[in-house]
CSV table of C-alpha atoms and ligand atoms in Angstrom, one decimal:
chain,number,residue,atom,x,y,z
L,1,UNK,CA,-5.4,6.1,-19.6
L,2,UNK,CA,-6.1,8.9,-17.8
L,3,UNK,CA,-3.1,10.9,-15.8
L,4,UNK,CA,-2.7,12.6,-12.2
L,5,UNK,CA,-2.7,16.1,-14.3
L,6,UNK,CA,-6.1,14.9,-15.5
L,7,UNK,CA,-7.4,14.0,-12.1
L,8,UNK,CA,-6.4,17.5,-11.0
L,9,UNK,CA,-8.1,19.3,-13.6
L,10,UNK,CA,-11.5,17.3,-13.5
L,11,UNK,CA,-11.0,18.9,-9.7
L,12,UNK,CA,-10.7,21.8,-10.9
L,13,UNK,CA,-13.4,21.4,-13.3
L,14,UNK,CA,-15.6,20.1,-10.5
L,15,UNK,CA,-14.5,23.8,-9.0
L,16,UNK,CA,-13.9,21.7,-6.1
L,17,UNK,CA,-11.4,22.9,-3.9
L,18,UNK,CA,-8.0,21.0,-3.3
L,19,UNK,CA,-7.9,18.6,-0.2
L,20,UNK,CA,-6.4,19.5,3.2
L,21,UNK,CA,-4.6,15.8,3.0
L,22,UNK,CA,-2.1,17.5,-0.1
L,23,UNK,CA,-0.5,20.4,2.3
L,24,UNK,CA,2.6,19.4,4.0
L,25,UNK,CA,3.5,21.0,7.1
L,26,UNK,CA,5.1,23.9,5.8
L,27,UNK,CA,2.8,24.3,2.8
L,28,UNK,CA,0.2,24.8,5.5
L,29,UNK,CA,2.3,27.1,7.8
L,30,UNK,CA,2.9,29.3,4.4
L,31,UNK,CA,-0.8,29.0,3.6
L,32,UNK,CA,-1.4,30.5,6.8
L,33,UNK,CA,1.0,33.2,6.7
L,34,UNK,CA,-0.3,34.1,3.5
L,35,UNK,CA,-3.6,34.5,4.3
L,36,UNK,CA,-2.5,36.9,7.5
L,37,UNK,CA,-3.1,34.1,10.1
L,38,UNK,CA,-0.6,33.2,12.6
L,39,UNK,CA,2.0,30.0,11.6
L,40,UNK,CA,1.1,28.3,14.9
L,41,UNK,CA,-2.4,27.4,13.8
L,42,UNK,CA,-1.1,25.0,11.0
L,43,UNK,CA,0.1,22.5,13.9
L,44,UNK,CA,-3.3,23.4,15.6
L,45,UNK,CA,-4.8,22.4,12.3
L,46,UNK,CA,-2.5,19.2,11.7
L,47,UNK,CA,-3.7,18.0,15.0
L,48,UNK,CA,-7.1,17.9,14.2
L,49,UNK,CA,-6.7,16.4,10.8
L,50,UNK,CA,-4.5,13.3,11.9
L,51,UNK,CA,-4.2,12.3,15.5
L,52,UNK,CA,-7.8,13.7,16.7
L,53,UNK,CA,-9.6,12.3,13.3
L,54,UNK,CA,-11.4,15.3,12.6
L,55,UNK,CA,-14.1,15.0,10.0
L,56,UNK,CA,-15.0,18.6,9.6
L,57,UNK,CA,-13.6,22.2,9.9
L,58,UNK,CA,-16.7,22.6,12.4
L,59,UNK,CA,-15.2,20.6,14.8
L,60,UNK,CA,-12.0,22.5,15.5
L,61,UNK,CA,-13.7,24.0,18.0
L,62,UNK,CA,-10.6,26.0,18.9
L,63,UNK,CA,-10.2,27.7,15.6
L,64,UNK,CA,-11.4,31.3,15.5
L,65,UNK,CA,-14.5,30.7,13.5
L,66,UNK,CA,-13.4,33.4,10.3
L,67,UNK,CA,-10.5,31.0,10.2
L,68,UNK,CA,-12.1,28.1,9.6
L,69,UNK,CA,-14.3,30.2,7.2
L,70,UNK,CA,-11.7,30.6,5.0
L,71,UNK,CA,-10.3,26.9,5.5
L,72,UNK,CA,-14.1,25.8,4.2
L,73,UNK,CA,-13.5,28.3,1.3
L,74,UNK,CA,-10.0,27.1,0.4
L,75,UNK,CA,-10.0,23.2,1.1
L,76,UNK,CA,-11.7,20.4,0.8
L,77,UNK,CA,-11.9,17.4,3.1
L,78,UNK,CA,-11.3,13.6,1.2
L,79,UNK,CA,-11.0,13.8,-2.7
L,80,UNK,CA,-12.9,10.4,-2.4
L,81,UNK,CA,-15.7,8.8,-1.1
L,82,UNK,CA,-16.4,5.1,0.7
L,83,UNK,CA,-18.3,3.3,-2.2
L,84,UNK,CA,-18.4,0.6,0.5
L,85,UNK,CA,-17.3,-1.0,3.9
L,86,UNK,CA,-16.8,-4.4,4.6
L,87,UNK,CA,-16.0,-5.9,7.9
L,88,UNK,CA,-14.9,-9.9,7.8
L,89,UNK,CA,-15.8,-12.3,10.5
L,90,UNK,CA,-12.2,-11.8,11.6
L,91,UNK,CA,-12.4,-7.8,11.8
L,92,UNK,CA,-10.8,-7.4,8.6
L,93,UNK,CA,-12.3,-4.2,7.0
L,94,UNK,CA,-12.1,-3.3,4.1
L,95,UNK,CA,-12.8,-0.1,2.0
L,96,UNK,CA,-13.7,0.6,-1.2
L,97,UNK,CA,-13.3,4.1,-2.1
L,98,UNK,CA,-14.4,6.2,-5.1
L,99,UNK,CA,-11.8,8.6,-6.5
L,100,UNK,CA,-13.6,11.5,-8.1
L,101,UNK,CA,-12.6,10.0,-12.0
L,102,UNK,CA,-15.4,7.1,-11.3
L,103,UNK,CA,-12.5,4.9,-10.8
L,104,UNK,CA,-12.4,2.4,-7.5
L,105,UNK,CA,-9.5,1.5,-5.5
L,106,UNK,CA,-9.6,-0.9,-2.3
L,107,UNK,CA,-7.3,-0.4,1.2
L,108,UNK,CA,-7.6,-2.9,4.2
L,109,UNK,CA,-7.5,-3.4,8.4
L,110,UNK,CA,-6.2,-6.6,9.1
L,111,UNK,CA,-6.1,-7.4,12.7
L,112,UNK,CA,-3.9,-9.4,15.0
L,113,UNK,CA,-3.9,-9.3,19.1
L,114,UNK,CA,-1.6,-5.7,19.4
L,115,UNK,CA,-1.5,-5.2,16.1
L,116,UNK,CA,-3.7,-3.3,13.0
L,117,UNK,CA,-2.0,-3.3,9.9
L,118,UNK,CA,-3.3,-1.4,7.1
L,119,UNK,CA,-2.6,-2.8,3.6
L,120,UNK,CA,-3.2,0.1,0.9
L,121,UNK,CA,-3.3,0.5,-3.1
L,122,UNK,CA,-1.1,2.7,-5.0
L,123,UNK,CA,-2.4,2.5,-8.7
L,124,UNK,CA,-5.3,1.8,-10.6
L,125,UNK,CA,-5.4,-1.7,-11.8
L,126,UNK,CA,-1.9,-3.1,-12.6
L,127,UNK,CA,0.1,-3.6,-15.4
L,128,UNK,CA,2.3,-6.5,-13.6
L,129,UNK,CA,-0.4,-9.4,-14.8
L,130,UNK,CA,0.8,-11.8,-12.8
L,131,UNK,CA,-1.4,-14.9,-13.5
L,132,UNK,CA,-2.2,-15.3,-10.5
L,133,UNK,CA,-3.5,-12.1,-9.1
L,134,UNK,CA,-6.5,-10.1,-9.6
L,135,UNK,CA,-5.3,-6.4,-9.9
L,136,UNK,CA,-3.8,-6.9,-12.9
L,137,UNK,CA,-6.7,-8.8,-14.8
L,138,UNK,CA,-7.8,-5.3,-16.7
L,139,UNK,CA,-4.3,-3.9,-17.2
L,140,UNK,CA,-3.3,-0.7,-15.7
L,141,UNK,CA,-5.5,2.5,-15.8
L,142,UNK,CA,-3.3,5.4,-14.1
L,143,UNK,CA,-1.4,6.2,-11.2
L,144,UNK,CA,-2.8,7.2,-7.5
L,145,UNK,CA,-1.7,10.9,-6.6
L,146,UNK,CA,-0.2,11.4,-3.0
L,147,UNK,CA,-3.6,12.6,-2.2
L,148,UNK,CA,-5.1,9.2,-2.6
L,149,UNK,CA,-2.5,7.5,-1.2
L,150,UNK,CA,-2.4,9.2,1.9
L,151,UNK,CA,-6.1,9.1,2.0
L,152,UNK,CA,-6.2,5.5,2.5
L,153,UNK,CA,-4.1,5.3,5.7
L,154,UNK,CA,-6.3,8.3,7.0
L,155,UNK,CA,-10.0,6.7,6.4
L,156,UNK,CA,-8.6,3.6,7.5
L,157,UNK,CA,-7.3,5.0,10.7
L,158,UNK,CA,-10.9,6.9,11.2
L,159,UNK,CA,-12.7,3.3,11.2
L,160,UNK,CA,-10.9,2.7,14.5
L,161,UNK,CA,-11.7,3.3,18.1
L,162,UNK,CA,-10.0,5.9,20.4
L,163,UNK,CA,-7.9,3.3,21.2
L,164,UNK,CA,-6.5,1.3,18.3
L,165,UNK,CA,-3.9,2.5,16.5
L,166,UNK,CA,-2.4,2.0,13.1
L,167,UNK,CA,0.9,0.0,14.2
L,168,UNK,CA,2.0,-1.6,10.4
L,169,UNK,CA,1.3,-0.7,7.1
L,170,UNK,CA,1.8,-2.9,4.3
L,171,UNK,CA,1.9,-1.1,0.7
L,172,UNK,CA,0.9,-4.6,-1.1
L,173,UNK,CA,-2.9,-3.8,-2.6
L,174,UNK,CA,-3.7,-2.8,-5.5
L,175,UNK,CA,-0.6,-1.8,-8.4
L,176,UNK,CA,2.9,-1.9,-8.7
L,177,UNK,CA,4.4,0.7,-5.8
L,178,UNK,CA,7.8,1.0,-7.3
L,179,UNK,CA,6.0,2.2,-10.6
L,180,UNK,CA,4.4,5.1,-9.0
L,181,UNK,CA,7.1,6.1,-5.9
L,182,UNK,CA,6.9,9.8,-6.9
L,183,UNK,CA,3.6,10.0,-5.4
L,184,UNK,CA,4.0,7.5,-2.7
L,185,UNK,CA,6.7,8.5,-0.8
L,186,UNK,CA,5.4,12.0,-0.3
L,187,UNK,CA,2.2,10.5,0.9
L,188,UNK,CA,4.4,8.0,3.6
L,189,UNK,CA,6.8,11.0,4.2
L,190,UNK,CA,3.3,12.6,5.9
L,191,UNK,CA,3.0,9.5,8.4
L,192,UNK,CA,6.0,11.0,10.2
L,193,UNK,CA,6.2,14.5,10.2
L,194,UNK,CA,5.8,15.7,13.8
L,195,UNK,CA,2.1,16.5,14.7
L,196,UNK,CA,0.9,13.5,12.2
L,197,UNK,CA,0.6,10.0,13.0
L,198,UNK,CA,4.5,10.0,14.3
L,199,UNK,CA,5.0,6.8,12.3
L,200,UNK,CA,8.6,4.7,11.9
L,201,UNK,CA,9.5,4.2,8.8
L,202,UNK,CA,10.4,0.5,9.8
L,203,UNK,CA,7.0,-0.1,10.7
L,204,UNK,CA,6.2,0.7,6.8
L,205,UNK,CA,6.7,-2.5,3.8
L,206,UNK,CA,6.6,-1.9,0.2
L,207,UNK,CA,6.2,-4.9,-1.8
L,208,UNK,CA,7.9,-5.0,-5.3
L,209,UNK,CA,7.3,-7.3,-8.3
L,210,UNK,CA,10.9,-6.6,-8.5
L,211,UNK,CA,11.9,-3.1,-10.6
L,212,UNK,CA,15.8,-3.3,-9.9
L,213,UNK,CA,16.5,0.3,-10.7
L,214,UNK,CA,13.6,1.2,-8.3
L,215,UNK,CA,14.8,-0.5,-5.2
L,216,UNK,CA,17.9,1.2,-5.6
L,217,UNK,CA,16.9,4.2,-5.7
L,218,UNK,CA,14.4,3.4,-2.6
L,219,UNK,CA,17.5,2.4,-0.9
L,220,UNK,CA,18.6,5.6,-1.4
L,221,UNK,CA,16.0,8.2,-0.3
L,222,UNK,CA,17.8,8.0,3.7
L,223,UNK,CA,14.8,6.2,4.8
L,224,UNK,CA,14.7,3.1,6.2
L,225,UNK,CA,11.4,1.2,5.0
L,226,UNK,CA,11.1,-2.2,4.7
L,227,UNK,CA,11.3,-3.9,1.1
L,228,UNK,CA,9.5,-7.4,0.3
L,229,UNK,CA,10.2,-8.7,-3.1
L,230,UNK,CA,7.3,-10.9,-4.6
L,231,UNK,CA,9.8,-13.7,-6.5
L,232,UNK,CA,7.6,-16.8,-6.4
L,233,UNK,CA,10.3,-18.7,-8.2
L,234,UNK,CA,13.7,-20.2,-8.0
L,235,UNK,CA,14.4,-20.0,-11.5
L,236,UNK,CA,13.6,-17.5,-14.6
L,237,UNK,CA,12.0,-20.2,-16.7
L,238,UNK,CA,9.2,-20.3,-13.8
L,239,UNK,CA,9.4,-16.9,-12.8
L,240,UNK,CA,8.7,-15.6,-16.3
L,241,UNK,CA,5.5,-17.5,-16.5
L,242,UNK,CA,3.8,-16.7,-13.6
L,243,UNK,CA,4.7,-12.7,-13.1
L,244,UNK,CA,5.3,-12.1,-17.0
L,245,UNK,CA,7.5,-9.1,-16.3
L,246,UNK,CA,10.5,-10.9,-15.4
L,247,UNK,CA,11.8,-11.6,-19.2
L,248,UNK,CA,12.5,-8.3,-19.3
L,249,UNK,CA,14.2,-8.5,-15.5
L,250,UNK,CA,15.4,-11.6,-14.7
L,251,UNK,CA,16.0,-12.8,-11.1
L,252,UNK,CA,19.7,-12.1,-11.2
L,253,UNK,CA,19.4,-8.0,-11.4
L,254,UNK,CA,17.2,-8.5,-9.2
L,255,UNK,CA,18.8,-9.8,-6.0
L,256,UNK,CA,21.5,-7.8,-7.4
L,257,UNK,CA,19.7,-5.0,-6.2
L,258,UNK,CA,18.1,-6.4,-2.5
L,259,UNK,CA,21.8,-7.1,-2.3
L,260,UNK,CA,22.3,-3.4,-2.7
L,261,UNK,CA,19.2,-2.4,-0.4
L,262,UNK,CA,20.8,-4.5,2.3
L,263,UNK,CA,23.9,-2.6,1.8
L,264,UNK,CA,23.1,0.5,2.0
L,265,UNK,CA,20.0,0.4,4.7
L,266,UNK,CA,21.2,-2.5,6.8
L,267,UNK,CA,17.7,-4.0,6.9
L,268,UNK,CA,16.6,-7.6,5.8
L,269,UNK,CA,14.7,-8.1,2.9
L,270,UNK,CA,11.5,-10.2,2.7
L,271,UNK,CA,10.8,-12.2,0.0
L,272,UNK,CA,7.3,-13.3,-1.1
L,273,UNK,CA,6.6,-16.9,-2.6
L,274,UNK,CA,2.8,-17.6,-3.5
L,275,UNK,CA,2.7,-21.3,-3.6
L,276,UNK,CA,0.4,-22.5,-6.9
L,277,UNK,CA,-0.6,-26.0,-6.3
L,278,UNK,CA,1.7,-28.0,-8.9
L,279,UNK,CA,3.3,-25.5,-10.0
L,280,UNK,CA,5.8,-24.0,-7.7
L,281,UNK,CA,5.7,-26.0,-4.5
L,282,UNK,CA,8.1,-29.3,-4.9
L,283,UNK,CA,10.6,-29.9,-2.5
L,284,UNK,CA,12.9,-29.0,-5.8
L,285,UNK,CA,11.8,-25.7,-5.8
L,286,UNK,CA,12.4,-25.6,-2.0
L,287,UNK,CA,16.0,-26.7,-2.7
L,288,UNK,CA,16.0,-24.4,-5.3
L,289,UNK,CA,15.0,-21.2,-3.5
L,290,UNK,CA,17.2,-22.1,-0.6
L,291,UNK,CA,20.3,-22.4,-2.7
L,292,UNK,CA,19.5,-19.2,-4.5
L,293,UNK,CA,18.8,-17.5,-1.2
L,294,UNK,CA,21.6,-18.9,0.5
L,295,UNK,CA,24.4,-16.4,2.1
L,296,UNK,CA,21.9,-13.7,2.0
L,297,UNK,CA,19.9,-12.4,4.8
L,298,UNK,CA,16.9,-12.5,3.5
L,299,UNK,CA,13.2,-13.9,5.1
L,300,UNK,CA,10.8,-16.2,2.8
L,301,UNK,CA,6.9,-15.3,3.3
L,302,UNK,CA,5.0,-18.4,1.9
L,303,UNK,CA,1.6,-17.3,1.2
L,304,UNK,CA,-0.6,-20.0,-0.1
L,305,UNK,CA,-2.5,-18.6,-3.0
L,306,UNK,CA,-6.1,-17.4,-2.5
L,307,UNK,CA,-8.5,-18.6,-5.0
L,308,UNK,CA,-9.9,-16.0,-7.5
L,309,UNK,CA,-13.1,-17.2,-9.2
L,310,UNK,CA,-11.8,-15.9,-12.5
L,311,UNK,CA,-8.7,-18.1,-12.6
L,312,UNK,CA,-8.2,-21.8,-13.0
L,313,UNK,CA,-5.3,-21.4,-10.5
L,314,UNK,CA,-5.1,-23.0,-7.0
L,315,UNK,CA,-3.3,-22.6,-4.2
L,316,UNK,CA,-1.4,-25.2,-2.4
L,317,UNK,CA,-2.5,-27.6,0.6
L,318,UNK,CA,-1.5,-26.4,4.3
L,319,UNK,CA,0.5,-29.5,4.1
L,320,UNK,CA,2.7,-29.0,1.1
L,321,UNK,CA,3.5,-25.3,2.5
L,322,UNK,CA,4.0,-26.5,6.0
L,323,UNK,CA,6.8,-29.4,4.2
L,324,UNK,CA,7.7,-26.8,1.2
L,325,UNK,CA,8.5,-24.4,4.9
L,326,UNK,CA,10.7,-27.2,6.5
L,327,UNK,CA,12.7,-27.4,3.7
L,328,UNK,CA,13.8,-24.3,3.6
L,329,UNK,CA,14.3,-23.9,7.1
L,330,UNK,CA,16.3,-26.9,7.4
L,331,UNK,CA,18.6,-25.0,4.9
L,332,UNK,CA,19.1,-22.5,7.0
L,333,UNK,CA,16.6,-19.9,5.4
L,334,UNK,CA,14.0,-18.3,7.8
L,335,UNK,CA,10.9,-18.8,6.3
L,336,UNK,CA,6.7,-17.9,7.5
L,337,UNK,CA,3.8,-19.0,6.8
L,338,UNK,CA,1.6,-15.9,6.0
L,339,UNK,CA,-2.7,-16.3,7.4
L,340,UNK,CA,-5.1,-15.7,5.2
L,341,UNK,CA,-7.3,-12.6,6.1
L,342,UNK,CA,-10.2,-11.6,5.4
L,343,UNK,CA,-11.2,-13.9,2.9
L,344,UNK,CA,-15.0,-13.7,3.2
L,345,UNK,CA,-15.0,-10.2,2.1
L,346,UNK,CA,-12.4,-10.4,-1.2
L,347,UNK,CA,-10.0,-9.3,0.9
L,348,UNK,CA,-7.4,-11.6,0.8
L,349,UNK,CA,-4.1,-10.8,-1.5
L,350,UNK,CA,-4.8,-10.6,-5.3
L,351,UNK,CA,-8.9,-10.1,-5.0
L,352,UNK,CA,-8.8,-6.4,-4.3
L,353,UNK,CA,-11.0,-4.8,-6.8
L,354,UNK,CA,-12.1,-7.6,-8.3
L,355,UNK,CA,-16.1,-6.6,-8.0
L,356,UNK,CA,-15.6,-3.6,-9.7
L,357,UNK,CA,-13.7,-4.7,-12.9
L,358,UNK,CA,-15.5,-8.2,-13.4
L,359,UNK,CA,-17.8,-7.1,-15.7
L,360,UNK,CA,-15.1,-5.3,-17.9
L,361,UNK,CA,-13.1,-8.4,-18.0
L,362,UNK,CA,-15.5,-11.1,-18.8
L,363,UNK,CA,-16.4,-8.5,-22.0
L,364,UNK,CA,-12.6,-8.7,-23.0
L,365,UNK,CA,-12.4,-12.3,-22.6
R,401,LIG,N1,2.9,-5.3,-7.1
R,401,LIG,C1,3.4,-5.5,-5.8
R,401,LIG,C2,2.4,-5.3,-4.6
R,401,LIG,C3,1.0,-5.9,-4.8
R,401,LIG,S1,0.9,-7.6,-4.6
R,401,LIG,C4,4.1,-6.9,-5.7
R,401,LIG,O1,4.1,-7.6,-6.7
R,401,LIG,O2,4.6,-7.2,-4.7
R,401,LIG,C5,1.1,-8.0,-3.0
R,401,LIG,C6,1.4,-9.4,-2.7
R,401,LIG,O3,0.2,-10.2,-2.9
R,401,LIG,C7,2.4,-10.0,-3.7
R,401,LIG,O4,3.4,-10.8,-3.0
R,401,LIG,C8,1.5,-10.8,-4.6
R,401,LIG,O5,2.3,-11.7,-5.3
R,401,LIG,C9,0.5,-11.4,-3.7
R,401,LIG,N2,-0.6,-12.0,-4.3
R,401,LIG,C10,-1.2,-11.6,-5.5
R,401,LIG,N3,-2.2,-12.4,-5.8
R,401,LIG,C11,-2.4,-13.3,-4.8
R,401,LIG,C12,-3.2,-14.4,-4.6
R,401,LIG,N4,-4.2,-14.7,-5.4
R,401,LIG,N5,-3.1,-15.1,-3.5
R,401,LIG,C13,-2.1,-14.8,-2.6
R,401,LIG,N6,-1.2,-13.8,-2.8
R,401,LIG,C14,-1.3,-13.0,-3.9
């Protein structure tokens, strides 16, 4: 396993300087007072680097040029580079970037009329294993620093016209978010500091396998972000066999602890329900989920499963989610159907990466 303090040495060791993307605000503005230049220019530079897209120092035209001499000497633009781009018959794009270990990670566009949301990764791999998703299939390698977090949302955001916009972003690729929050929230911090992308933090969902403690604390930062719990069961007997980790959770603690999130932030928590044909998607686990869910504001995503050539698993028919959907609405419990995306490209929940690792896993199997 290979750590962020590795990542930042083999930087070093590649005598590569550190990327623009890391500086806050006031890091930059301190930079610049440093270095004998005026404070102001860190805004003038922040405006190039996120709203007007800039790809290199030569472009900020209205930079005296010894300044951006000493920017090309001191920084470096993206840590990683596009190992490929994808764009789906429905416009979904998708990237797959090298990080500068030789490890990949994968970030998505998925369109709507009015509406690009950007889904993006936060570790390497995942040590969740749910059986029915992809990320997890070869087990965890590290953590994502901020930097390649926030780089993501800002190649994503260069792959679109002058006039499209980044208006969602959904933290449900690759890894377990909750598991690596140190380096995420600095990285969504960015979206909404003044001269970035000026981003609400509504417009922003993490997705959790559930870590109780974690969404507590999340509920605590004085943010207000939007939380989606994958549960995909009614009951721990279910739950534990198709996202391992819950023995060790159970779903008690955790709506114990949306119950908390809703408390202290006011906002409604989604939950997540991949229906697995057979094994999930009776009417008595619709009863089930609705009784569970019952008294609680809470919103039920059904996402019929997208098939992964490396597991025997198959999603539900658009007819058993459409009933397993009634159900729960006739019980009061507000539930959606979530469209698939980008599926002729892997880029559908649970396939991210899968390219890249299937090699390693078909040797381990
Ligand atoms: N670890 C986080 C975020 C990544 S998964 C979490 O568990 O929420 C994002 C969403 O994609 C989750 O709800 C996950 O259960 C779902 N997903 C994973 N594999 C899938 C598949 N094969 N088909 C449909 N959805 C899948």
């Amino acid at each position: 396993m290979v750590d962020v303090k590795e990542v930042v040495e083999l930087n070093l060791k590649e005598s590569k300087p550190p990327s623009i993307f890391g500086l806050t605000l006031s890091e930059l503005e301190q930079w610049c007072l440093d270095n004998e230049i005026k404070k102001y220019r860190a805004a003038q530079i922040y405006r190039w680097l996120y709203p007007l897209r800039a790809g290199s120092w030569e472009e900020m035209t209205d930079l005296p040029l010894e300044l951006r001499e000493k920017l090309t000497a001191a920084f470096s633009f993206f840590v990683s580079e596009i190992e490929s781009h994808q764009i789906a018959s429905d416009r979904t794009e998708k990237l797959l970037l090298k990080l500068n270990d030789g490890e990949f990670v994968e970030c998505v566009i998925m369109r709507e009329p009015n509406r690009s949301t950007i889904c993006i990764s936060t570790q390497v791999g995942c040590a969740m294993a749910c059986v029915f998703c992809a990320s997890g299939l070869a087990g965890l390698t590290r953590n994502l620093s901020t930097v390649e977090i926030l780089e993501q949302i800002v190649r994503l955001d260069r792959l679109m016209d002058e006039q499209e916009k980044i208006t969602n972003i959904v933290v449900m690729g690759i890894g377990e978010p909750l598991a690596n929050l140190a380096n995420l929230l600095p990285a969504l911090e960015r979206l909404h500091e003044g001269k970035t992308y000026n981003f609400g933090t509504r417009r922003v969902t993490i997705s959790t396998v559930g870590l109780p403690e974690k969404i507590r604390e999340l509920a605590r930062i004085g943010k207000r972000y939007s939380l989606a719990v994958s549960l995909h069961a009614p009951n721990d007997k279910l739950r534990t066999e198709i996202v391992p980790v819950n023995k060790n959770i159970g779903i008690k603690s955790i709506l114990e602890a949306t119950d908390d999130f809703f408390e202290q932030t006011g906002r409604r928590v989604t939950f997540e329900y991949v229906l697995l044909s057979g094994i999930n998607d009776s009417p008595r686990e619709a009863k089930e989920l609705a009784a569970l869910l019952r008294g609680r504001n809470a919103h039920v995503n059904l996402i019929p499963m997208n098939a992964i050539s490396l597991l025997d698993i198959g999603g539900s028919s658009a007819e058993t989610a459409r009933a397993f959907s009634n159900l729960l609405n006739e019980a009061g419990i507000v539930s959606t159907i979530r469209k698939r995306k980008g599926a002729d490209i892997d880029a559908a929940c649970g396939q991210l990466r899968l390219p890249k690792v299937h090699d390693k896993i078909q040797l381990s199997k």
